[in-house]
Amino acid sequence: MKYSWFVLLGILLFSCKEEKQVTNNRDHMYNKFEQADWIHNTNVYEVNVRQYTPEGTINAFAKELPRLKKMGVQTLWFMPLTPIAKKNIKGSLGSPYAAQDYTSVNREFGTIEDFKTLVQQAHSMGMKVIIDWVANHTGWDHHWTKEHPRYYLKDSTTNDFHIASGMDDIIELDYGNPALRKAMIEAMAYWVKQTDIDGFRCDLASWVEVDFWQEAREDLQKIKTLFWLGEFDPIDEPEYMTVFDAAYSWKWMHATEDYYKKDLKLSSLDSLLHQYDTVAGGQAIKLWFTTNHDENSWNGTEYEKYGQLALPLAVFSFTWDGIPLIYSGQELPNMKRLQFFEKDTIAWSGKYMMESFYQSLANLKTNNPALRTGDSTVQTFLLEPANSAKSSVLCFLRKKEGHEVLVLLNMSKSYQKFALNDKGKIKGKYNAVFGNKETTDLTNKQEYSLEPYGYQVFEK
């Protein structure tokens, strides 16, 4: 629920005309918890079960697993599967983020056995599964409201449960109560033990005290090493990176939308990306995205927000240091806002126009060591285009040992022709990831060209 760029040899914010190297300073890890190694090559596919199929069930979605595996999906993130509160419900179906019970499955979606079977099937195909965890609040008729009313914050004015900020269908829990903390951790452990999930995407993570998450992770790691993805921006709440493996890049999402809609210069993003590279001791893994369930429903589709810039931004998400996110239907592409509180099935046509695009990016991200996330041995170089293209074209080279990926992104509506000041960094033959996928010797290449909002990716 809604509601690295890099250290450029110390001088990213100045108009330096030489290539700059990005560093991943992870010598002093901010997060001391054991980290699952698979997260360094993964991508995340967000599953909106309600809107995914006409049936809107776990079993109906399970039929899509072979297609998603073929597309290169590595990790499935399921929006909340728990029963939805009926009191003060929004719309006719309510919000999945207003839980009625933490340890059962919404009948609308199926049963706990259905989900166990899906997790087993995903694991057999080499995929991981994480679930949305809504720890900050519940719905008004969660069974705890009667059994354990002291688990909740109280409104001194109404002497009733405290309504969550801006959302009157949910009420906030009291993390000053040790009994509530214990019950919440036990509920999380239930899903790990019963269904063998691989992690949690923690909703509104920074609305909950950071020491609770530390306590939860310490307890749950005794069961299994999990992936912890938090919905917060590490620039705003760096202390939460003491617990979470990865966090949202909300500021980047907003800044890139402003860049597109206000026709800003590429340099307008520099300082923000420098912040992302250095926050939390330089070890914060970012989740990059152009849309998700909140953005699609409330603020518009990725094409409403970014137009043709959506594609180079997607390429950036898969090739820059971090974890890329795909939301349900982006492989179509989905051109409509999905209703949040009503049934509104994705308009699948049987044709997945963007499937090959995402498959190419996902396979590159998974298989090329130069794109490993949070790896201090990966070198990243910002390559400056000559002439006026430098204000419109983003170019970078990522290297790990003999593996290299060169990325060229035209972030503008104009055709760009340019040379690269690569200082001899680009040598030898590279395969084009998109288009005719031909092999080209890029040593001393004099000129590159990109169509408006075009992109090229080369793999050595």
Short mmCIF file of C-alpha atoms in Angstrom, two decimals:
data_model
loop_
_atom_site.label_atom_id
_atom_site.label_comp_id
_atom_site.label_asym_id
_atom_site.label_seq_id
_atom_site.Cartn_x
_atom_site.Cartn_y
_atom_site.Cartn_z
CA MET A 1 0.00 0.00 0.00
CA LYS A 2 1.34 3.38 -0.89
CA TYR A 3 0.42 5.71 1.67
CA SER A 4 24.55 2.70 -7.70
CA TRP A 5 23.15 6.70 -9.48
CA PHE A 6 26.60 6.37 -8.05
CA VAL A 7 29.59 7.75 -6.32
CA LEU A 8 31.17 9.37 -9.36
CA LEU A 9 34.72 9.33 -8.03
CA GLY A 10 33.47 11.84 -5.48
CA ILE A 11 32.29 14.51 -7.91
CA LEU A 12 29.08 13.42 -9.60
CA LEU A 13 27.37 16.69 -8.97
CA PHE A 14 29.85 18.66 -11.01
CA SER A 15 30.02 18.86 -14.78
CA CYS A 16 32.98 16.56 -15.25
CA LYS A 17 33.71 15.60 -18.86
CA GLU A 18 35.42 12.28 -18.08
CA GLU A 19 33.76 8.92 -17.49
CA LYS A 20 32.95 8.28 -13.85
CA GLN A 21 33.08 5.03 -11.92
CA VAL A 22 30.34 4.05 -9.53
CA THR A 23 31.42 2.27 -6.40
CA ASN A 24 29.49 -0.09 -4.16
CA ASN A 25 30.91 0.57 -0.71
CA ARG A 26 29.86 -2.48 1.26
CA ASP A 27 32.89 -2.93 3.46
CA HIS A 28 30.90 -1.88 6.52
CA MET A 29 27.56 -3.59 6.14
CA TYR A 30 24.70 -1.60 7.59
CA ASN A 31 22.47 -4.68 7.74
CA LYS A 32 24.09 -7.44 9.79
CA PHE A 33 21.49 -10.13 9.11
CA GLU A 34 22.27 -13.16 6.95
CA GLN A 35 21.13 -12.45 3.40
CA ALA A 36 19.75 -14.99 0.94
CA ASP A 37 22.19 -15.17 -1.97
CA TRP A 38 19.46 -15.55 -4.59
CA ILE A 39 18.28 -11.97 -4.16
CA HIS A 40 21.42 -10.72 -5.94
CA ASN A 41 20.17 -11.97 -9.31
CA THR A 42 16.43 -11.85 -8.85
CA ASN A 43 13.55 -9.86 -10.25
CA VAL A 44 10.10 -9.50 -8.66
CA TYR A 45 6.71 -10.00 -10.32
CA GLU A 46 3.79 -8.57 -8.33
CA VAL A 47 0.67 -10.74 -8.45
CA ASN A 48 -2.75 -9.10 -8.07
CA VAL A 49 -4.75 -12.32 -7.56
CA ARG A 50 -8.15 -10.64 -7.59
CA GLN A 51 -7.66 -9.00 -10.98
CA TYR A 52 -5.38 -11.55 -12.63
CA THR A 53 -8.03 -13.95 -13.93
CA PRO A 54 -11.83 -13.96 -14.34
CA GLU A 55 -11.95 -16.44 -11.45
CA GLY A 56 -9.63 -14.32 -9.30
CA THR A 57 -8.28 -17.38 -7.49
CA ILE A 58 -4.92 -18.84 -6.52
CA ASN A 59 -5.59 -21.96 -8.60
CA ALA A 60 -6.50 -19.93 -11.68
CA PHE A 61 -3.30 -17.92 -11.35
CA ALA A 62 -1.24 -21.10 -10.92
CA LYS A 63 -1.97 -21.99 -14.55
CA GLU A 64 0.13 -18.94 -15.54
CA LEU A 65 3.30 -20.16 -13.83
CA PRO A 66 4.81 -21.88 -16.92
CA ARG A 67 4.31 -18.71 -18.97
CA LEU A 68 5.88 -16.52 -16.30
CA LYS A 69 8.78 -18.94 -15.85
CA LYS A 70 9.41 -18.78 -19.60
CA MET A 71 9.34 -14.97 -19.39
CA GLY A 72 12.15 -15.11 -16.85
CA VAL A 73 10.25 -14.29 -13.65
CA GLN A 74 12.32 -15.24 -10.61
CA THR A 75 10.29 -14.11 -7.58
CA LEU A 76 6.51 -13.90 -7.22
CA TRP A 77 5.15 -11.31 -4.78
CA PHE A 78 1.52 -11.91 -3.84
CA MET A 79 -0.58 -9.00 -2.67
CA PRO A 80 -2.30 -9.82 0.67
CA LEU A 81 -4.03 -13.20 0.66
CA THR A 82 -5.71 -12.82 4.04
CA PRO A 83 -9.50 -12.41 4.56
CA ILE A 84 -10.79 -8.86 4.14
CA ALA A 85 -12.67 -7.05 6.92
CA LYS A 86 -16.35 -6.33 6.28
CA LYS A 87 -16.88 -3.50 8.74
CA ASN A 88 -16.32 -0.09 7.08
CA ILE A 89 -15.48 -1.92 3.86
CA LYS A 90 -14.42 0.07 0.81
CA GLY A 91 -16.44 -0.66 -2.31
CA SER A 92 -18.10 -4.05 -2.65
CA LEU A 93 -15.00 -6.23 -2.18
CA GLY A 94 -12.82 -4.13 0.10
CA SER A 95 -9.09 -3.61 0.35
CA PRO A 96 -6.74 -6.61 0.64
CA TYR A 97 -4.78 -4.39 3.02
CA ALA A 98 -7.61 -4.42 5.62
CA ALA A 99 -7.05 -7.84 7.17
CA GLN A 100 -9.69 -9.71 9.13
CA ASP A 101 -7.37 -12.55 10.12
CA TYR A 102 -3.61 -12.99 9.67
CA THR A 103 -3.47 -16.79 9.53
CA SER A 104 -6.00 -17.83 6.89
CA VAL A 105 -6.72 -17.21 3.21
CA ASN A 106 -9.46 -15.03 1.76
CA ARG A 107 -12.20 -17.38 0.47
CA GLU A 108 -12.39 -15.19 -2.61
CA PHE A 109 -8.92 -16.50 -3.51
CA GLY A 110 -9.12 -20.12 -2.32
CA THR A 111 -7.61 -22.03 0.59
CA ILE A 112 -4.33 -22.36 2.43
CA GLU A 113 -3.89 -25.73 0.71
CA ASP A 114 -4.24 -24.04 -2.68
CA PHE A 115 -1.46 -21.66 -1.76
CA LYS A 116 0.78 -24.41 -0.37
CA THR A 117 0.43 -26.25 -3.66
CA LEU A 118 1.26 -23.12 -5.65
CA VAL A 119 4.39 -22.46 -3.59
CA GLN A 120 5.52 -26.04 -4.12
CA GLN A 121 4.90 -25.72 -7.86
CA ALA A 122 6.80 -22.42 -8.03
CA HIS A 123 9.72 -23.89 -6.10
CA SER A 124 9.84 -26.90 -8.41
CA MET A 125 10.23 -24.45 -11.31
CA GLY A 126 13.06 -22.58 -9.60
CA MET A 127 10.98 -19.55 -8.55
CA LYS A 128 10.73 -17.93 -5.13
CA VAL A 129 7.54 -16.71 -3.44
CA ILE A 130 7.05 -13.77 -1.07
CA ILE A 131 3.82 -12.43 0.40
CA ASP A 132 2.59 -8.99 1.34
CA TRP A 133 2.62 -8.48 5.11
CA VAL A 134 0.48 -5.69 6.57
CA ALA A 135 1.79 -5.19 10.10
CA ASN A 136 0.79 -1.60 10.77
CA HIS A 137 -2.97 -2.07 10.86
CA THR A 138 -5.94 -4.39 10.43
CA GLY A 139 -9.55 -4.00 9.36
CA TRP A 140 -12.20 -2.97 11.89
CA ASP A 141 -13.50 -6.49 12.49
CA HIS A 142 -10.25 -8.39 12.74
CA HIS A 143 -10.79 -11.04 15.44
CA TRP A 144 -8.18 -9.33 17.61
CA THR A 145 -10.51 -6.33 18.07
CA LYS A 146 -12.69 -8.56 20.28
CA GLU A 147 -10.16 -11.03 21.62
CA HIS A 148 -7.30 -8.58 22.24
CA PRO A 149 -8.52 -4.97 22.03
CA ARG A 150 -5.37 -3.84 23.84
CA TYR A 151 -3.38 -4.75 20.73
CA TYR A 152 -4.71 -1.54 19.18
CA LEU A 153 -4.05 2.16 19.58
CA LYS A 154 -7.00 4.13 20.92
CA ASP A 155 -8.32 7.50 19.81
CA SER A 156 -8.57 9.69 22.92
CA THR A 157 -11.32 11.78 21.32
CA THR A 158 -13.66 8.95 20.32
CA ASN A 159 -12.38 6.35 22.79
CA ASP A 160 -12.50 3.95 19.85
CA PHE A 161 -9.78 2.33 17.79
CA HIS A 162 -7.35 4.73 16.11
CA ILE A 163 -8.01 5.13 12.39
CA ALA A 164 -4.94 4.91 10.15
CA SER A 165 -3.94 8.19 8.52
CA GLY A 166 -6.11 8.91 5.49
CA MET A 167 -7.67 5.43 5.36
CA ASP A 168 -10.83 4.98 7.43
CA ASP A 169 -11.28 1.27 6.68
CA ILE A 170 -8.26 0.33 8.79
CA ILE A 171 -7.16 0.76 12.42
CA GLU A 172 -3.64 0.91 13.83
CA LEU A 173 -1.90 -1.58 16.08
CA ASP A 174 0.06 -0.71 19.21
CA TYR A 175 3.68 -1.84 19.01
CA GLY A 176 4.29 -0.67 22.53
CA ASN A 177 2.45 -3.84 23.58
CA PRO A 178 4.84 -6.84 23.84
CA ALA A 179 1.94 -9.26 23.49
CA LEU A 180 0.99 -7.74 20.12
CA ARG A 181 4.57 -8.06 18.91
CA LYS A 182 4.68 -11.72 19.88
CA ALA A 183 1.34 -12.43 18.20
CA MET A 184 2.41 -10.68 15.00
CA ILE A 185 5.67 -12.60 14.77
CA GLU A 186 3.81 -15.87 15.41
CA ALA A 187 1.43 -15.02 12.55
CA MET A 188 4.36 -14.36 10.21
CA ALA A 189 6.02 -17.61 11.31
CA TYR A 190 2.79 -19.47 10.49
CA TRP A 191 3.18 -18.63 6.79
CA VAL A 192 6.85 -19.60 6.72
CA LYS A 193 6.26 -22.92 8.48
CA GLN A 194 2.97 -23.84 6.80
CA THR A 195 3.57 -22.70 3.22
CA ASP A 196 7.39 -22.45 2.94
CA ILE A 197 7.37 -18.91 1.53
CA ASP A 198 10.71 -17.23 0.86
CA GLY A 199 10.12 -13.78 2.30
CA PHE A 200 7.89 -10.80 2.95
CA ARG A 201 7.11 -7.55 1.20
CA CYS A 202 6.32 -5.42 4.26
CA ASP A 203 3.59 -2.86 3.66
CA LEU A 204 4.18 0.65 5.02
CA ALA A 205 7.21 -0.74 6.82
CA SER A 206 8.32 2.60 8.26
CA TRP A 207 4.93 3.10 9.93
CA VAL A 208 5.98 0.32 12.30
CA GLU A 209 8.81 0.76 14.81
CA VAL A 210 12.12 -0.43 13.39
CA ASP A 211 12.92 -2.43 16.52
CA PHE A 212 9.86 -4.60 15.89
CA TRP A 213 11.20 -5.57 12.47
CA GLN A 214 14.58 -6.34 14.07
CA GLU A 215 12.86 -8.58 16.59
CA ALA A 216 10.80 -10.26 13.88
CA ARG A 217 13.77 -10.92 11.63
CA GLU A 218 15.85 -12.33 14.46
CA ASP A 219 13.08 -14.79 15.35
CA LEU A 220 12.11 -15.79 11.82
CA GLN A 221 15.66 -16.35 10.60
CA LYS A 222 15.76 -19.29 13.02
CA ILE A 223 13.27 -20.95 10.66
CA LYS A 224 14.62 -19.88 7.28
CA THR A 225 16.76 -17.21 5.65
CA LEU A 226 14.13 -14.94 4.13
CA PHE A 227 14.06 -12.01 1.72
CA TRP A 228 12.86 -8.82 3.42
CA LEU A 229 11.52 -6.12 1.09
CA GLY A 230 10.27 -2.97 2.79
CA GLU A 231 7.88 -0.35 1.48
CA PHE A 232 9.85 2.75 2.44
CA ASP A 233 12.41 4.92 0.73
CA PRO A 234 15.91 4.44 2.20
CA ILE A 235 16.72 8.12 1.66
CA ASP A 236 13.92 9.09 4.05
CA GLU A 237 14.29 6.22 6.55
CA PRO A 238 17.85 4.86 6.31
CA GLU A 239 17.60 3.30 9.76
CA TYR A 240 15.19 0.69 8.36
CA MET A 241 18.02 -0.65 6.21
CA THR A 242 19.38 -2.19 9.43
CA VAL A 243 16.65 -4.80 8.91
CA PHE A 244 15.52 -4.86 5.30
CA ASP A 245 17.41 -6.29 2.35
CA ALA A 246 15.77 -3.96 -0.16
CA ALA A 247 13.52 -0.90 -0.20
CA TYR A 248 11.40 1.15 -2.58
CA SER A 249 12.80 3.91 -4.78
CA TRP A 250 9.76 6.17 -4.33
CA LYS A 251 11.71 9.38 -4.83
CA TRP A 252 13.18 8.12 -8.11
CA MET A 253 9.71 7.17 -9.33
CA HIS A 254 8.34 10.65 -8.62
CA ALA A 255 11.44 12.42 -9.96
CA THR A 256 11.38 10.54 -13.27
CA GLU A 257 7.69 11.34 -13.73
CA ASP A 258 8.47 15.02 -13.18
CA TYR A 259 11.42 14.72 -15.57
CA TYR A 260 9.11 13.42 -18.30
CA LYS A 261 6.08 15.64 -17.74
CA LYS A 262 8.00 18.86 -17.07
CA ASP A 263 10.62 18.32 -19.78
CA LEU A 264 13.50 18.63 -17.32
CA LYS A 265 17.20 18.05 -18.00
CA LEU A 266 18.79 14.71 -17.22
CA SER A 267 21.06 16.45 -14.76
CA SER A 268 18.00 17.10 -12.59
CA LEU A 269 18.18 13.45 -11.48
CA ASP A 270 21.89 13.39 -10.64
CA SER A 271 21.82 14.41 -6.99
CA LEU A 272 18.95 12.06 -6.20
CA LEU A 273 20.72 9.06 -7.68
CA HIS A 274 23.90 10.01 -5.86
CA GLN A 275 21.86 9.91 -2.63
CA TYR A 276 20.58 6.43 -3.45
CA ASP A 277 24.11 5.20 -4.03
CA THR A 278 25.42 6.43 -0.68
CA VAL A 279 22.44 5.98 1.67
CA ALA A 280 22.80 3.49 4.52
CA GLY A 281 26.52 3.16 4.03
CA GLY A 282 26.08 2.46 0.34
CA GLN A 283 24.50 -0.95 0.97
CA ALA A 284 20.80 -0.15 0.40
CA ILE A 285 19.39 -2.32 -2.38
CA LYS A 286 16.75 -0.45 -4.33
CA LEU A 287 13.55 -1.82 -5.89
CA TRP A 288 13.13 -0.07 -9.27
CA PHE A 289 9.73 0.11 -10.96
CA THR A 290 7.55 2.09 -13.35
CA THR A 291 4.27 0.90 -11.83
CA ASN A 292 2.77 -1.24 -9.07
CA HIS A 293 -0.70 -1.82 -7.60
CA ASP A 294 -0.88 1.60 -5.94
CA GLU A 295 0.48 3.60 -8.84
CA ASN A 296 -1.68 1.86 -11.42
CA SER A 297 -4.94 2.25 -9.49
CA TRP A 298 -4.50 5.72 -8.02
CA ASN A 299 -2.04 7.66 -10.19
CA GLY A 300 -2.30 6.13 -13.64
CA THR A 301 -0.74 3.45 -15.79
CA GLU A 302 2.96 3.61 -16.57
CA TYR A 303 2.10 5.06 -19.97
CA GLU A 304 -0.07 7.78 -18.46
CA LYS A 305 2.84 8.71 -16.20
CA TYR A 306 5.82 8.27 -18.52
CA GLY A 307 4.56 7.84 -22.08
CA GLN A 308 7.31 6.36 -24.27
CA LEU A 309 9.87 6.97 -21.51
CA ALA A 310 8.38 3.94 -19.73
CA LEU A 311 10.50 1.56 -21.81
CA PRO A 312 13.95 3.08 -21.25
CA LEU A 313 13.04 3.36 -17.57
CA ALA A 314 12.22 -0.35 -17.55
CA VAL A 315 15.59 -1.09 -19.15
CA PHE A 316 17.24 1.02 -16.44
CA SER A 317 15.35 -0.94 -13.75
CA PHE A 318 16.81 -4.23 -14.97
CA THR A 319 20.34 -3.08 -15.68
CA TRP A 320 21.17 -0.66 -12.88
CA ASP A 321 22.19 -1.87 -9.42
CA GLY A 322 19.02 -3.02 -7.69
CA ILE A 323 16.01 -5.29 -8.07
CA PRO A 324 13.51 -4.72 -10.91
CA LEU A 325 9.74 -5.03 -10.40
CA ILE A 326 7.12 -6.07 -12.96
CA TYR A 327 3.45 -5.58 -12.07
CA SER A 328 0.67 -7.89 -13.24
CA GLY A 329 -0.17 -7.15 -16.87
CA GLN A 330 2.87 -5.11 -17.85
CA GLU A 331 3.74 -7.85 -20.32
CA LEU A 332 0.58 -7.03 -22.32
CA PRO A 333 1.08 -4.04 -21.87
CA ASN A 334 -1.80 -3.14 -19.54
CA MET A 335 -3.22 0.22 -20.60
CA LYS A 336 -5.96 0.62 -17.97
CA ARG A 337 -6.16 1.53 -14.32
CA LEU A 338 -7.36 -1.48 -12.33
CA GLN A 339 -10.04 -0.79 -9.75
CA PHE A 340 -8.86 -1.38 -6.22
CA PHE A 341 -12.05 -2.29 -4.32
CA GLU A 342 -13.99 -3.98 -7.13
CA LYS A 343 -13.52 -6.87 -9.52
CA ASP A 344 -11.73 -5.54 -12.61
CA THR A 345 -9.95 -8.30 -14.50
CA ILE A 346 -6.84 -7.47 -16.49
CA ALA A 347 -7.79 -7.36 -20.18
CA TRP A 348 -5.72 -10.31 -21.31
CA SER A 349 -5.89 -10.84 -25.06
CA GLY A 350 -3.71 -13.92 -25.43
CA LYS A 351 -1.06 -11.72 -27.01
CA TYR A 352 1.79 -10.60 -24.82
CA MET A 353 3.34 -7.80 -26.83
CA MET A 354 5.93 -6.95 -24.16
CA GLU A 355 6.77 -10.51 -23.16
CA SER A 356 9.89 -10.74 -25.32
CA PHE A 357 11.07 -7.35 -24.02
CA TYR A 358 10.83 -8.45 -20.39
CA GLN A 359 12.18 -11.91 -21.16
CA SER A 360 15.33 -10.41 -22.67
CA LEU A 361 15.84 -8.14 -19.66
CA ALA A 362 15.03 -10.81 -17.09
CA ASN A 363 17.40 -13.35 -18.61
CA LEU A 364 20.17 -10.76 -18.86
CA LYS A 365 19.68 -9.74 -15.23
CA THR A 366 19.62 -13.34 -14.02
CA ASN A 367 22.50 -14.73 -16.03
CA ASN A 368 25.07 -11.95 -16.42
CA PRO A 369 27.31 -11.50 -13.34
CA ALA A 370 27.91 -7.85 -14.32
CA LEU A 371 24.31 -7.13 -13.29
CA ARG A 372 24.47 -8.72 -9.86
CA THR A 373 22.73 -6.64 -7.23
CA GLY A 374 24.73 -5.37 -4.28
CA ASP A 375 27.99 -6.93 -5.39
CA SER A 376 31.07 -4.92 -4.42
CA THR A 377 33.09 -6.59 -7.18
CA VAL A 378 30.85 -5.16 -9.90
CA GLN A 379 32.21 -1.95 -11.42
CA THR A 380 29.85 0.59 -12.97
CA PHE A 381 31.02 3.42 -15.19
CA LEU A 382 28.94 6.38 -16.33
CA LEU A 383 29.97 7.12 -19.92
CA GLU A 384 29.42 10.67 -21.07
CA PRO A 385 28.09 11.19 -24.60
CA ALA A 386 29.74 13.91 -26.63
CA ASN A 387 27.89 17.05 -27.78
CA SER A 388 24.36 17.96 -26.73
CA ALA A 389 23.36 14.33 -26.22
CA LYS A 390 24.87 14.44 -22.74
CA SER A 391 21.78 16.29 -21.50
CA SER A 392 19.45 13.62 -22.92
CA VAL A 393 21.23 10.27 -23.09
CA LEU A 394 22.14 8.04 -20.17
CA CYS A 395 24.98 5.60 -20.87
CA PHE A 396 26.70 3.24 -18.48
CA LEU A 397 28.93 0.19 -18.51
CA ARG A 398 28.81 -2.53 -15.85
CA LYS A 399 31.68 -4.98 -15.40
CA LYS A 400 32.49 -8.04 -13.32
CA GLU A 401 35.64 -9.88 -14.25
CA GLY A 402 35.22 -10.73 -17.97
CA HIS A 403 31.49 -9.99 -18.05
CA GLU A 404 30.22 -6.63 -19.33
CA VAL A 405 26.91 -4.95 -20.12
CA LEU A 406 26.72 -1.62 -21.96
CA VAL A 407 23.45 0.33 -21.68
CA LEU A 408 22.42 3.31 -23.84
CA LEU A 409 19.15 5.08 -23.00
CA ASN A 410 17.66 8.02 -24.87
CA MET A 411 15.68 9.80 -22.19
CA SER A 412 14.39 12.42 -24.64
CA LYS A 413 11.80 12.86 -27.39
CA SER A 414 14.51 13.76 -29.92
CA TYR A 415 16.68 11.57 -32.14
CA GLN A 416 20.20 11.39 -30.73
CA LYS A 417 23.49 10.73 -32.54
CA PHE A 418 26.63 10.76 -30.43
CA ALA A 419 30.09 9.40 -29.67
CA LEU A 420 31.04 8.00 -26.26
CA ASN A 421 33.98 9.16 -24.19
CA ASP A 422 34.71 5.68 -22.81
CA LYS A 423 38.49 6.09 -22.25
CA GLY A 424 39.15 2.67 -23.73
CA LYS A 425 36.72 0.91 -21.39
CA ILE A 426 34.76 -0.61 -24.29
CA LYS A 427 36.86 -3.18 -26.10
CA GLY A 428 36.00 -6.19 -28.21
CA LYS A 429 32.84 -7.79 -29.54
CA TYR A 430 29.41 -7.37 -27.95
CA ASN A 431 26.05 -8.95 -28.68
CA ALA A 432 23.00 -6.72 -29.02
CA VAL A 433 20.33 -7.79 -26.53
CA PHE A 434 17.45 -6.28 -28.54
CA GLY A 435 16.69 -6.00 -32.24
CA ASN A 436 18.66 -8.21 -34.62
CA LYS A 437 20.92 -9.32 -31.76
CA GLU A 438 23.95 -9.12 -34.00
CA THR A 439 27.53 -9.24 -32.77
CA THR A 440 29.49 -6.01 -33.18
CA ASP A 441 33.05 -4.98 -32.40
CA LEU A 442 32.58 -1.80 -30.37
CA THR A 443 36.29 -1.02 -29.99
CA ASN A 444 36.80 2.62 -31.00
CA LYS A 445 33.23 2.85 -32.30
CA GLN A 446 32.85 6.41 -33.56
CA GLU A 447 29.11 6.91 -33.40
CA TYR A 448 25.95 5.60 -31.79
CA SER A 449 22.39 6.61 -32.58
CA LEU A 450 19.12 6.27 -30.69
CA GLU A 451 15.54 6.90 -31.76
CA PRO A 452 13.38 9.11 -29.49
CA TYR A 453 13.07 7.26 -26.18
CA GLY A 454 15.13 4.50 -27.75
CA TYR A 455 17.41 2.07 -25.96
CA GLN A 456 20.27 -0.27 -26.82
CA VAL A 457 21.87 -2.89 -24.59
CA PHE A 458 25.03 -4.78 -25.48
CA GLU A 459 26.41 -7.85 -23.73
CA LYS A 460 30.09 -8.82 -24.04
#
